[in-house]
Amino acid sequence: MGWAIALHGGAGVPYSLPPERRQPREEALRHCLQIGIKALNSKMTPLDVVELVVRELENIPHFNAGRGSVLTNKGTIEMEASIMDGNTMKCGAVSGLTTVVNAVSLARLVMENTPHIYLAFDGAEEFARQQGVETVDSSHFITEENIERLNQAKEANRVQIDYTQPIYNDTKSETETPFANGDSQTG
Amino acid sequence: TVGCVAVDSNGNLASATSTGGLVNKMVGRIGDTSVIGAGTYANELCAVSATGVGEVIIRGTVARDVAALMEFKGLSLKEAANIVIHERTPKGTVGLVAVSAAGDIAMPYNTPGMFRASATEDGYSEVAIWSE
């Protein structure tokens, strides 16, 4: 058998996603897939390949991770990631990150450079500085789009599992299709 | 949420997932993505990365369940992934991508759509959002 790869950018995508939102995301998926294909053809290990591809996805603001992360109810950023190697069952995970550019790489460092599996919040941030991974001010991750979506979610007083428009009762179709408009950035 | 699973021509498997979480989530809320066995899992049979409502994925130990169905019931990757997505989790909440040591790919979801892409060494590749 040969190599195989699969990647995702989030579920819950409404059928009403307008083309101007769909096309850049499809392009981004194609771009990330090509990176993975090239890496596997060059005999990179699956562990390195999945980290490489997820880093690329984290750096693309269209998806809910890294640069495109959605906001908490306080308008802040809290990112999380994990990675696992099937051969050794070794794994690493991080949560509550506010400044780390690529959470998935910090998760891998937890796996490789600590006796633990999971570091979170202040401890994870401190570990990031010890390991010298790239960090930026939290504002780097906050985009206008995500501020708008948080406001929508607050208005509708709901936690959005995606980027749909809040469900208003005046238009029947929207109340029936929970993913009425907007694009998906499911958690 | 974003995720990637990969297997090389020797059957070595790995999985990685990353997310900002849910819009308007409470500060301090942890979702499935960083919970091994829920949003991310890999062993010698398969590698899985899930996305959707984190609370549902944690409750259902989604990624581990796919591997467990293969391990203990001898199901194929596709069968195992479809059971977890279409029979064991509420509609409209979860999707996943997975590969097996044999190079099979599964990308089921029970939401209206899922941003996904896949490829194999023999030249097959796919980029999709909704079903046909």
PDB file of C-alpha atoms in Angstrom:
ATOM      1  CA  MET A   1       0.000   0.000   0.000  1.00  0.00           C
ATOM      2  CA  GLY A   2       1.021   3.594  -0.424  1.00  0.00           C
ATOM      3  CA  TRP A   3       0.706   6.636   1.799  1.00  0.00           C
ATOM      4  CA  ALA A   4      -2.615   8.359   2.499  1.00  0.00           C
ATOM      5  CA  ILE A   5      -3.584  11.685   4.056  1.00  0.00           C
ATOM      6  CA  ALA A   6      -6.807  13.420   5.088  1.00  0.00           C
ATOM      7  CA  LEU A   7      -7.364  16.856   6.608  1.00  0.00           C
ATOM      8  CA  HIS A   8     -10.294  18.999   7.742  1.00  0.00           C
ATOM      9  CA  GLY A   9     -11.050  22.640   8.382  1.00  0.00           C
ATOM     10  CA  GLY A  10     -14.106  22.239  10.595  1.00  0.00           C
ATOM     11  CA  ALA A  11     -17.621  20.824  10.363  1.00  0.00           C
ATOM     12  CA  GLY A  12     -21.050  22.433  10.378  1.00  0.00           C
ATOM     13  CA  VAL A  13     -20.697  24.271   7.071  1.00  0.00           C
ATOM     14  CA  PRO A  14     -24.111  25.662   6.039  1.00  0.00           C
ATOM     15  CA  TYR A  15     -25.356  24.977   2.503  1.00  0.00           C
ATOM     16  CA  SER A  16     -25.905  28.728   2.224  1.00  0.00           C
ATOM     17  CA  LEU A  17     -22.164  29.475   2.458  1.00  0.00           C
ATOM     18  CA  PRO A  18     -21.697  32.167  -0.211  1.00  0.00           C
ATOM     19  CA  PRO A  19     -19.091  31.536  -2.970  1.00  0.00           C
ATOM     20  CA  GLU A  20     -16.891  34.409  -1.784  1.00  0.00           C
ATOM     21  CA  ARG A  21     -16.472  32.546   1.481  1.00  0.00           C
ATOM     22  CA  ARG A  22     -16.332  29.057   0.047  1.00  0.00           C
ATOM     23  CA  GLN A  23     -13.675  29.603  -2.633  1.00  0.00           C
ATOM     24  CA  PRO A  24     -10.821  30.882  -0.426  1.00  0.00           C
ATOM     25  CA  ARG A  25     -11.415  27.997   1.981  1.00  0.00           C
ATOM     26  CA  GLU A  26     -11.393  25.425  -0.804  1.00  0.00           C
ATOM     27  CA  GLU A  27      -8.183  26.995  -2.131  1.00  0.00           C
ATOM     28  CA  ALA A  28      -6.672  26.804   1.336  1.00  0.00           C
ATOM     29  CA  LEU A  29      -7.609  23.124   1.683  1.00  0.00           C
ATOM     30  CA  ARG A  30      -6.060  22.408  -1.722  1.00  0.00           C
ATOM     31  CA  HIS A  31      -2.905  24.296  -0.730  1.00  0.00           C
ATOM     32  CA  CYS A  32      -2.547  22.395   2.554  1.00  0.00           C
ATOM     33  CA  LEU A  33      -3.223  19.075   0.848  1.00  0.00           C
ATOM     34  CA  GLN A  34      -0.421  19.765  -1.614  1.00  0.00           C
ATOM     35  CA  ILE A  35       1.948  20.462   1.269  1.00  0.00           C
ATOM     36  CA  GLY A  36       1.044  17.103   2.795  1.00  0.00           C
ATOM     37  CA  ILE A  37       1.387  15.244  -0.518  1.00  0.00           C
ATOM     38  CA  LYS A  38       4.817  16.737  -1.167  1.00  0.00           C
ATOM     39  CA  ALA A  39       5.951  15.876   2.365  1.00  0.00           C
ATOM     40  CA  LEU A  40       4.784  12.249   2.137  1.00  0.00           C
ATOM     41  CA  ASN A  41       6.401  11.848  -1.281  1.00  0.00           C
ATOM     42  CA  SER A  42       9.656  13.057   0.265  1.00  0.00           C
ATOM     43  CA  LYS A  43       9.350  10.274   2.863  1.00  0.00           C
ATOM     44  CA  MET A  44       8.661  12.618   5.783  1.00  0.00           C
ATOM     45  CA  THR A  45       7.233  10.707   8.778  1.00  0.00           C
ATOM     46  CA  PRO A  46       3.456  10.905   9.326  1.00  0.00           C
ATOM     47  CA  LEU A  47       4.091  12.670  12.650  1.00  0.00           C
ATOM     48  CA  ASP A  48       6.084  15.408  10.931  1.00  0.00           C
ATOM     49  CA  VAL A  49       3.512  15.585   8.116  1.00  0.00           C
ATOM     50  CA  VAL A  50       0.485  16.101  10.366  1.00  0.00           C
ATOM     51  CA  GLU A  51       2.334  18.761  12.360  1.00  0.00           C
ATOM     52  CA  LEU A  52       3.410  20.526   9.172  1.00  0.00           C
ATOM     53  CA  VAL A  53      -0.097  20.525   7.665  1.00  0.00           C
ATOM     54  CA  VAL A  54      -1.847  21.629  10.864  1.00  0.00           C
ATOM     55  CA  ARG A  55       0.684  24.452  11.285  1.00  0.00           C
ATOM     56  CA  GLU A  56      -0.238  25.646   7.806  1.00  0.00           C
ATOM     57  CA  LEU A  57      -3.943  25.423   8.621  1.00  0.00           C
ATOM     58  CA  GLU A  58      -3.360  27.343  11.877  1.00  0.00           C
ATOM     59  CA  ASN A  59      -1.735  30.162   9.933  1.00  0.00           C
ATOM     60  CA  ILE A  60      -4.698  30.566   7.569  1.00  0.00           C
ATOM     61  CA  PRO A  61      -7.281  32.973   9.082  1.00  0.00           C
ATOM     62  CA  HIS A  62     -10.204  31.266   7.295  1.00  0.00           C
ATOM     63  CA  PHE A  63     -10.223  28.389   9.774  1.00  0.00           C
ATOM     64  CA  ASN A  64     -10.942  28.308  13.492  1.00  0.00           C
ATOM     65  CA  ALA A  65      -7.439  27.685  14.791  1.00  0.00           C
ATOM     66  CA  GLY A  66      -4.318  29.766  15.300  1.00  0.00           C
ATOM     67  CA  ARG A  67      -4.739  33.044  13.419  1.00  0.00           C
ATOM     68  CA  GLY A  68      -8.465  32.486  12.768  1.00  0.00           C
ATOM     69  CA  SER A  69      -9.391  31.358  16.267  1.00  0.00           C
ATOM     70  CA  VAL A  70     -12.817  32.269  17.561  1.00  0.00           C
ATOM     71  CA  LEU A  71     -13.305  34.331  20.723  1.00  0.00           C
ATOM     72  CA  THR A  72     -14.419  33.501  24.254  1.00  0.00           C
ATOM     73  CA  ASN A  73     -17.337  35.279  25.883  1.00  0.00           C
ATOM     74  CA  LYS A  74     -14.782  37.811  27.167  1.00  0.00           C
ATOM     75  CA  GLY A  75     -13.513  38.514  23.654  1.00  0.00           C
ATOM     76  CA  THR A  76     -10.230  36.721  24.361  1.00  0.00           C
ATOM     77  CA  ILE A  77      -8.366  33.929  22.613  1.00  0.00           C
ATOM     78  CA  GLU A  78      -7.834  30.454  24.121  1.00  0.00           C
ATOM     79  CA  MET A  79      -6.306  27.987  21.667  1.00  0.00           C
ATOM     80  CA  GLU A  80      -5.767  24.266  22.106  1.00  0.00           C
ATOM     81  CA  ALA A  81      -4.187  21.418  20.142  1.00  0.00           C
ATOM     82  CA  SER A  82      -2.992  17.844  20.380  1.00  0.00           C
ATOM     83  CA  ILE A  83      -0.884  15.371  18.431  1.00  0.00           C
ATOM     84  CA  MET A  84      -0.430  11.599  18.619  1.00  0.00           C
ATOM     85  CA  ASP A  85       1.965   9.068  17.095  1.00  0.00           C
ATOM     86  CA  GLY A  86       0.305   5.748  16.309  1.00  0.00           C
ATOM     87  CA  ASN A  87       3.476   3.689  16.558  1.00  0.00           C
ATOM     88  CA  THR A  88       4.558   4.719  20.031  1.00  0.00           C
ATOM     89  CA  MET A  89       1.158   5.955  21.299  1.00  0.00           C
ATOM     90  CA  LYS A  90       3.090   9.008  22.479  1.00  0.00           C
ATOM     91  CA  CYS A  91       0.964  12.141  22.526  1.00  0.00           C
ATOM     92  CA  GLY A  92       1.007  15.781  23.517  1.00  0.00           C
ATOM     93  CA  ALA A  93      -1.722  18.344  24.192  1.00  0.00           C
ATOM     94  CA  VAL A  94      -2.023  22.019  25.152  1.00  0.00           C
ATOM     95  CA  SER A  95      -4.953  24.243  26.097  1.00  0.00           C
ATOM     96  CA  GLY A  96      -5.644  27.835  27.031  1.00  0.00           C
ATOM     97  CA  LEU A  97      -2.917  29.328  24.836  1.00  0.00           C
ATOM     98  CA  THR A  98      -3.108  33.071  24.234  1.00  0.00           C
ATOM     99  CA  THR A  99       0.175  33.971  22.480  1.00  0.00           C
ATOM    100  CA  VAL A 100       1.597  30.825  20.814  1.00  0.00           C
ATOM    101  CA  VAL A 101       1.495  31.066  17.011  1.00  0.00           C
ATOM    102  CA  ASN A 102       1.390  27.296  16.400  1.00  0.00           C
ATOM    103  CA  ALA A 103      -0.310  25.393  19.194  1.00  0.00           C
ATOM    104  CA  VAL A 104       0.230  22.048  17.471  1.00  0.00           C
ATOM    105  CA  SER A 105       4.018  22.439  17.625  1.00  0.00           C
ATOM    106  CA  LEU A 106       3.872  23.211  21.325  1.00  0.00           C
ATOM    107  CA  ALA A 107       1.764  20.075  21.811  1.00  0.00           C
ATOM    108  CA  ARG A 108       4.507  18.107  20.092  1.00  0.00           C
ATOM    109  CA  LEU A 109       7.132  19.644  22.369  1.00  0.00           C
ATOM    110  CA  VAL A 110       5.070  18.612  25.397  1.00  0.00           C
ATOM    111  CA  MET A 111       5.100  15.087  23.960  1.00  0.00           C
ATOM    112  CA  GLU A 112       8.831  15.067  23.317  1.00  0.00           C
ATOM    113  CA  ASN A 113      10.336  17.317  25.983  1.00  0.00           C
ATOM    114  CA  THR A 114       8.274  16.609  29.106  1.00  0.00           C
ATOM    115  CA  PRO A 115       7.228  13.490  31.024  1.00  0.00           C
ATOM    116  CA  HIS A 116       3.617  14.669  30.617  1.00  0.00           C
ATOM    117  CA  ILE A 117       0.910  14.557  27.969  1.00  0.00           C
ATOM    118  CA  TYR A 118      -1.022  17.762  28.655  1.00  0.00           C
ATOM    119  CA  LEU A 119      -0.042  21.313  29.722  1.00  0.00           C
ATOM    120  CA  ALA A 120      -2.633  24.108  29.975  1.00  0.00           C
ATOM    121  CA  PHE A 121      -2.988  27.884  30.485  1.00  0.00           C
ATOM    122  CA  ASP A 122      -0.159  29.592  32.412  1.00  0.00           C
ATOM    123  CA  GLY A 123       1.964  26.449  32.580  1.00  0.00           C
ATOM    124  CA  ALA A 124       1.650  25.908  28.845  1.00  0.00           C
ATOM    125  CA  GLU A 125       2.490  29.553  28.134  1.00  0.00           C
ATOM    126  CA  GLU A 126       5.559  29.352  30.401  1.00  0.00           C
ATOM    127  CA  PHE A 127       6.671  26.116  28.714  1.00  0.00           C
ATOM    128  CA  ALA A 128       6.321  27.875  25.342  1.00  0.00           C
ATOM    129  CA  ARG A 129       8.783  30.537  26.451  1.00  0.00           C
ATOM    130  CA  GLN A 130      11.201  27.945  27.836  1.00  0.00           C
ATOM    131  CA  GLN A 131      11.082  26.099  24.514  1.00  0.00           C
ATOM    132  CA  GLY A 132      11.514  29.280  22.518  1.00  0.00           C
ATOM    133  CA  VAL A 133       8.520  28.726  20.232  1.00  0.00           C
ATOM    134  CA  GLU A 134       7.171  31.709  18.317  1.00  0.00           C
ATOM    135  CA  THR A 135       4.776  33.824  20.357  1.00  0.00           C
ATOM    136  CA  VAL A 136       3.015  37.089  19.528  1.00  0.00           C
ATOM    137  CA  ASP A 137       0.691  39.499  21.253  1.00  0.00           C
ATOM    138  CA  SER A 138      -2.780  37.997  21.625  1.00  0.00           C
ATOM    139  CA  SER A 139      -4.233  40.752  19.445  1.00  0.00           C
ATOM    140  CA  HIS A 140      -2.528  39.085  16.458  1.00  0.00           C
ATOM    141  CA  PHE A 141      -5.165  36.352  16.592  1.00  0.00           C
ATOM    142  CA  ILE A 142      -8.211  38.605  16.886  1.00  0.00           C
ATOM    143  CA  THR A 143      -9.815  39.360  13.518  1.00  0.00           C
ATOM    144  CA  GLU A 144     -12.698  41.692  12.702  1.00  0.00           C
ATOM    145  CA  GLU A 145     -14.666  38.694  11.448  1.00  0.00           C
ATOM    146  CA  ASN A 146     -14.345  36.916  14.769  1.00  0.00           C
ATOM    147  CA  ILE A 147     -15.344  39.992  16.755  1.00  0.00           C
ATOM    148  CA  GLU A 148     -18.455  40.222  14.563  1.00  0.00           C
ATOM    149  CA  ARG A 149     -19.233  36.560  15.097  1.00  0.00           C
ATOM    150  CA  LEU A 150     -18.863  36.869  18.840  1.00  0.00           C
ATOM    151  CA  ASN A 151     -21.288  39.780  18.800  1.00  0.00           C
ATOM    152  CA  GLN A 152     -23.745  37.704  16.762  1.00  0.00           C
ATOM    153  CA  ALA A 153     -23.453  34.844  19.217  1.00  0.00           C
ATOM    154  CA  LYS A 154     -23.959  37.170  22.165  1.00  0.00           C
ATOM    155  CA  GLU A 155     -26.973  38.772  20.518  1.00  0.00           C
ATOM    156  CA  ALA A 156     -28.467  35.354  19.966  1.00  0.00           C
ATOM    157  CA  ASN A 157     -27.321  34.482  23.463  1.00  0.00           C
ATOM    158  CA  ARG A 158     -25.895  31.204  22.333  1.00  0.00           C
ATOM    159  CA  VAL A 159     -22.650  29.398  21.989  1.00  0.00           C
ATOM    160  CA  GLN A 160     -22.099  28.990  18.293  1.00  0.00           C
ATOM    161  CA  ILE A 161     -20.762  25.648  17.183  1.00  0.00           C
ATOM    162  CA  ASP A 162     -20.171  27.314  13.877  1.00  0.00           C
ATOM    163  CA  TYR A 163     -20.329  30.678  12.231  1.00  0.00           C
ATOM    164  CA  THR A 164     -23.994  30.653  11.396  1.00  0.00           C
ATOM    165  CA  GLN A 165     -26.145  33.705  11.613  1.00  0.00           C
ATOM    166  CA  PRO A 166     -28.214  33.680  14.811  1.00  0.00           C
ATOM    167  CA  ILE A 167     -31.570  31.996  14.260  1.00  0.00           C
ATOM    168  CA  TYR A 168     -34.310  34.659  14.070  1.00  0.00           C
ATOM    169  CA  ASN A 169     -37.920  33.576  14.253  1.00  0.00           C
ATOM    170  CA  ASP A 170     -39.134  35.801  11.473  1.00  0.00           C
ATOM    171  CA  THR A 171     -37.719  33.692   8.669  1.00  0.00           C
ATOM    172  CA  LYS A 172     -38.959  30.101   8.783  1.00  0.00           C
ATOM    173  CA  SER A 173     -36.185  28.670   6.636  1.00  0.00           C
ATOM    174  CA  GLU A 174     -33.520  29.929   9.024  1.00  0.00           C
ATOM    175  CA  THR A 175     -35.226  28.489  12.077  1.00  0.00           C
ATOM    176  CA  GLU A 176     -35.339  25.136  10.309  1.00  0.00           C
ATOM    177  CA  THR A 177     -31.753  25.061   9.139  1.00  0.00           C
ATOM    178  CA  PRO A 178     -29.578  25.608  12.205  1.00  0.00           C
ATOM    179  CA  PHE A 179     -26.675  26.521   9.928  1.00  0.00           C
ATOM    180  CA  ALA A 180     -28.531  29.281   8.135  1.00  0.00           C
ATOM    181  CA  ASN A 181     -25.879  31.670   6.909  1.00  0.00           C
ATOM    182  CA  GLY A 182     -22.323  32.728   7.492  1.00  0.00           C
ATOM    183  CA  ASP A 183     -19.578  30.213   7.272  1.00  0.00           C
ATOM    184  CA  SER A 184     -18.616  27.471   9.560  1.00  0.00           C
ATOM    185  CA  GLN A 185     -15.927  27.630  12.147  1.00  0.00           C
ATOM    186  CA  THR A 186     -17.121  24.804  14.271  1.00  0.00           C
ATOM    187  CA  GLY A 187     -15.197  24.102  17.404  1.00  0.00           C
TER     188      GLY A 187
ATOM    189  CA  THR B   1     -11.072  23.378  14.244  1.00  0.00           C
ATOM    190  CA  VAL B   2      -8.435  22.002  11.869  1.00  0.00           C
ATOM    191  CA  GLY B   3      -6.897  18.554  11.760  1.00  0.00           C
ATOM    192  CA  CYS B   4      -4.747  16.171   9.758  1.00  0.00           C
ATOM    193  CA  VAL B   5      -4.186  12.414   9.749  1.00  0.00           C
ATOM    194  CA  ALA B   6      -1.513  10.603   7.747  1.00  0.00           C
ATOM    195  CA  VAL B   7      -0.137   7.116   7.108  1.00  0.00           C
ATOM    196  CA  ASP B   8       3.083   6.323   5.229  1.00  0.00           C
ATOM    197  CA  SER B   9       3.756   3.352   2.974  1.00  0.00           C
ATOM    198  CA  ASN B  10       5.015   1.357   5.985  1.00  0.00           C
ATOM    199  CA  GLY B  11       1.724   1.783   7.844  1.00  0.00           C
ATOM    200  CA  ASN B  12       3.011   4.346  10.368  1.00  0.00           C
ATOM    201  CA  LEU B  13       0.150   6.591  11.528  1.00  0.00           C
ATOM    202  CA  ALA B  14      -0.203  10.004  13.161  1.00  0.00           C
ATOM    203  CA  SER B  15      -2.925  12.534  13.964  1.00  0.00           C
ATOM    204  CA  ALA B  16      -2.978  16.238  14.934  1.00  0.00           C
ATOM    205  CA  THR B  17      -5.804  18.682  15.696  1.00  0.00           C
ATOM    206  CA  SER B  18      -5.885  22.396  16.605  1.00  0.00           C
ATOM    207  CA  THR B  19      -8.656  24.861  17.394  1.00  0.00           C
ATOM    208  CA  GLY B  20      -9.799  28.168  18.821  1.00  0.00           C
ATOM    209  CA  GLY B  21     -12.774  26.363  20.390  1.00  0.00           C
ATOM    210  CA  LEU B  22     -16.408  27.525  20.280  1.00  0.00           C
ATOM    211  CA  VAL B  23     -17.575  31.087  19.624  1.00  0.00           C
ATOM    212  CA  ASN B  24     -18.665  32.764  22.887  1.00  0.00           C
ATOM    213  CA  LYS B  25     -17.327  29.907  25.008  1.00  0.00           C
ATOM    214  CA  MET B  26     -16.678  30.494  28.695  1.00  0.00           C
ATOM    215  CA  VAL B  27     -13.145  31.469  29.647  1.00  0.00           C
ATOM    216  CA  GLY B  28     -11.306  28.320  30.750  1.00  0.00           C
ATOM    217  CA  ARG B  29     -13.491  25.978  28.691  1.00  0.00           C
ATOM    218  CA  ILE B  30     -11.585  23.030  27.239  1.00  0.00           C
ATOM    219  CA  GLY B  31     -12.993  21.232  24.206  1.00  0.00           C
ATOM    220  CA  ASP B  32     -12.309  17.871  22.565  1.00  0.00           C
ATOM    221  CA  THR B  33      -9.350  18.936  20.447  1.00  0.00           C
ATOM    222  CA  SER B  34      -6.771  18.644  23.201  1.00  0.00           C
ATOM    223  CA  VAL B  35      -8.358  15.584  24.834  1.00  0.00           C
ATOM    224  CA  ILE B  36      -6.564  12.490  23.565  1.00  0.00           C
ATOM    225  CA  GLY B  37      -9.143   9.847  22.647  1.00  0.00           C
ATOM    226  CA  ALA B  38     -11.842  12.467  22.034  1.00  0.00           C
ATOM    227  CA  GLY B  39     -10.727  14.841  19.263  1.00  0.00           C
ATOM    228  CA  THR B  40      -7.402  13.184  18.444  1.00  0.00           C
ATOM    229  CA  TYR B  41      -6.208   9.585  18.505  1.00  0.00           C
ATOM    230  CA  ALA B  42      -3.708   7.319  16.735  1.00  0.00           C
ATOM    231  CA  ASN B  43      -2.557   3.756  17.296  1.00  0.00           C
ATOM    232  CA  GLU B  44      -1.281   0.932  15.107  1.00  0.00           C
ATOM    233  CA  LEU B  45      -4.697   0.555  13.397  1.00  0.00           C
ATOM    234  CA  CYS B  46      -5.797   4.085  12.529  1.00  0.00           C
ATOM    235  CA  ALA B  47      -5.382   7.820  13.094  1.00  0.00           C
ATOM    236  CA  VAL B  48      -8.409  10.034  13.744  1.00  0.00           C
ATOM    237  CA  SER B  49      -9.037  13.806  14.010  1.00  0.00           C
ATOM    238  CA  ALA B  50     -12.532  15.016  14.942  1.00  0.00           C
ATOM    239  CA  THR B  51     -14.335  18.375  14.759  1.00  0.00           C
ATOM    240  CA  GLY B  52     -17.686  19.686  15.945  1.00  0.00           C
ATOM    241  CA  VAL B  53     -19.270  20.291  19.336  1.00  0.00           C
ATOM    242  CA  GLY B  54     -16.453  19.480  21.741  1.00  0.00           C
ATOM    243  CA  GLU B  55     -18.729  18.486  24.611  1.00  0.00           C
ATOM    244  CA  VAL B  56     -20.389  15.846  22.401  1.00  0.00           C
ATOM    245  CA  ILE B  57     -17.040  14.542  21.130  1.00  0.00           C
ATOM    246  CA  ILE B  58     -15.595  14.231  24.646  1.00  0.00           C
ATOM    247  CA  ARG B  59     -18.739  12.515  25.946  1.00  0.00           C
ATOM    248  CA  GLY B  60     -18.588  10.080  23.036  1.00  0.00           C
ATOM    249  CA  THR B  61     -14.801   9.544  23.070  1.00  0.00           C
ATOM    250  CA  VAL B  62     -15.215   9.782  19.325  1.00  0.00           C
ATOM    251  CA  ALA B  63     -11.638   9.266  18.075  1.00  0.00           C
ATOM    252  CA  ARG B  64     -10.923   6.341  20.398  1.00  0.00           C
ATOM    253  CA  ASP B  65     -14.273   4.710  19.572  1.00  0.00           C
ATOM    254  CA  VAL B  66     -13.319   4.494  15.887  1.00  0.00           C
ATOM    255  CA  ALA B  67     -10.087   2.704  16.831  1.00  0.00           C
ATOM    256  CA  ALA B  68     -11.855   0.502  19.387  1.00  0.00           C
ATOM    257  CA  LEU B  69     -14.486  -0.670  16.888  1.00  0.00           C
ATOM    258  CA  MET B  70     -11.655  -1.684  14.551  1.00  0.00           C
ATOM    259  CA  GLU B  71      -9.654  -3.288  17.358  1.00  0.00           C
ATOM    260  CA  PHE B  72     -12.383  -5.220  19.182  1.00  0.00           C
ATOM    261  CA  LYS B  73     -15.011  -5.788  16.485  1.00  0.00           C
ATOM    262  CA  GLY B  74     -12.679  -6.127  13.534  1.00  0.00           C
ATOM    263  CA  LEU B  75     -14.594  -3.483  11.557  1.00  0.00           C
ATOM    264  CA  SER B  76     -13.028  -1.670   8.619  1.00  0.00           C
ATOM    265  CA  LEU B  77     -12.116   1.992   9.037  1.00  0.00           C
ATOM    266  CA  LYS B  78     -15.117   3.139   7.012  1.00  0.00           C
ATOM    267  CA  GLU B  79     -17.550   0.930   8.943  1.00  0.00           C
ATOM    268  CA  ALA B  80     -16.162   2.050  12.301  1.00  0.00           C
ATOM    269  CA  ALA B  81     -16.141   5.756  11.397  1.00  0.00           C
ATOM    270  CA  ASN B  82     -19.670   5.626   9.978  1.00  0.00           C
ATOM    271  CA  ILE B  83     -21.044   3.918  13.079  1.00  0.00           C
ATOM    272  CA  VAL B  84     -19.505   6.534  15.359  1.00  0.00           C
ATOM    273  CA  ILE B  85     -20.738   9.448  13.235  1.00  0.00           C
ATOM    274  CA  HIS B  86     -24.165   8.186  12.160  1.00  0.00           C
ATOM    275  CA  GLU B  87     -25.207   5.980  15.078  1.00  0.00           C
ATOM    276  CA  ARG B  88     -23.321   7.052  18.192  1.00  0.00           C
ATOM    277  CA  THR B  89     -23.370  10.874  18.109  1.00  0.00           C
ATOM    278  CA  PRO B  90     -26.271  13.341  17.801  1.00  0.00           C
ATOM    279  CA  LYS B  91     -27.050  14.579  14.284  1.00  0.00           C
ATOM    280  CA  GLY B  92     -25.622  17.988  13.471  1.00  0.00           C
ATOM    281  CA  THR B  93     -22.701  17.825  15.904  1.00  0.00           C
ATOM    282  CA  VAL B  94     -19.652  15.913  14.673  1.00  0.00           C
ATOM    283  CA  GLY B  95     -17.357  15.166  11.720  1.00  0.00           C
ATOM    284  CA  LEU B  96     -14.003  13.405  11.496  1.00  0.00           C
ATOM    285  CA  VAL B  97     -11.188  12.424   9.148  1.00  0.00           C
ATOM    286  CA  ALA B  98      -9.349   9.149   9.600  1.00  0.00           C
ATOM    287  CA  VAL B  99      -6.831   6.901   7.856  1.00  0.00           C
ATOM    288  CA  SER B 100      -6.004   3.252   8.524  1.00  0.00           C
ATOM    289  CA  ALA B 101      -2.673   1.425   8.501  1.00  0.00           C
ATOM    290  CA  ALA B 102      -3.772  -0.119   5.191  1.00  0.00           C
ATOM    291  CA  GLY B 103      -4.136   3.353   3.647  1.00  0.00           C
ATOM    292  CA  ASP B 104      -7.947   3.559   3.727  1.00  0.00           C
ATOM    293  CA  ILE B 105      -9.542   7.001   4.206  1.00  0.00           C
ATOM    294  CA  ALA B 106     -12.834   7.914   5.922  1.00  0.00           C
ATOM    295  CA  MET B 107     -14.279  11.452   6.229  1.00  0.00           C
ATOM    296  CA  PRO B 108     -17.844  11.100   7.563  1.00  0.00           C
ATOM    297  CA  TYR B 109     -19.814  13.935   9.206  1.00  0.00           C
ATOM    298  CA  ASN B 110     -23.364  14.409  10.483  1.00  0.00           C
ATOM    299  CA  THR B 111     -23.450  18.184  10.064  1.00  0.00           C
ATOM    300  CA  PRO B 112     -24.545  19.912   6.805  1.00  0.00           C
ATOM    301  CA  GLY B 113     -20.941  19.994   5.609  1.00  0.00           C
ATOM    302  CA  MET B 114     -17.294  19.686   6.582  1.00  0.00           C
ATOM    303  CA  PHE B 115     -14.246  21.368   5.044  1.00  0.00           C
ATOM    304  CA  ARG B 116     -12.140  18.345   4.034  1.00  0.00           C
ATOM    305  CA  ALA B 117      -9.441  17.114   1.682  1.00  0.00           C
ATOM    306  CA  SER B 118      -7.666  13.815   1.130  1.00  0.00           C
ATOM    307  CA  ALA B 119      -5.165  12.116  -1.158  1.00  0.00           C
ATOM    308  CA  THR B 120      -3.451   8.752  -1.681  1.00  0.00           C
ATOM    309  CA  GLU B 121      -0.148   7.785  -3.243  1.00  0.00           C
ATOM    310  CA  ASP B 122      -1.844   6.253  -6.288  1.00  0.00           C
ATOM    311  CA  GLY B 123      -2.947   9.706  -7.379  1.00  0.00           C
ATOM    312  CA  TYR B 124      -6.460  10.020  -5.924  1.00  0.00           C
ATOM    313  CA  SER B 125      -7.267  13.372  -4.322  1.00  0.00           C
ATOM    314  CA  GLU B 126     -10.414  15.190  -3.172  1.00  0.00           C
ATOM    315  CA  VAL B 127     -11.313  18.608  -1.785  1.00  0.00           C
ATOM    316  CA  ALA B 128     -14.925  18.975  -0.641  1.00  0.00           C
ATOM    317  CA  ILE B 129     -17.349  20.716   1.702  1.00  0.00           C
ATOM    318  CA  TRP B 130     -20.734  19.111   1.280  1.00  0.00           C
ATOM    319  CA  SER B 131     -21.744  15.681   0.046  1.00  0.00           C
ATOM    320  CA  GLU B 132     -22.482  15.035  -3.642  1.00  0.00           C
TER     321      GLU B 132
END
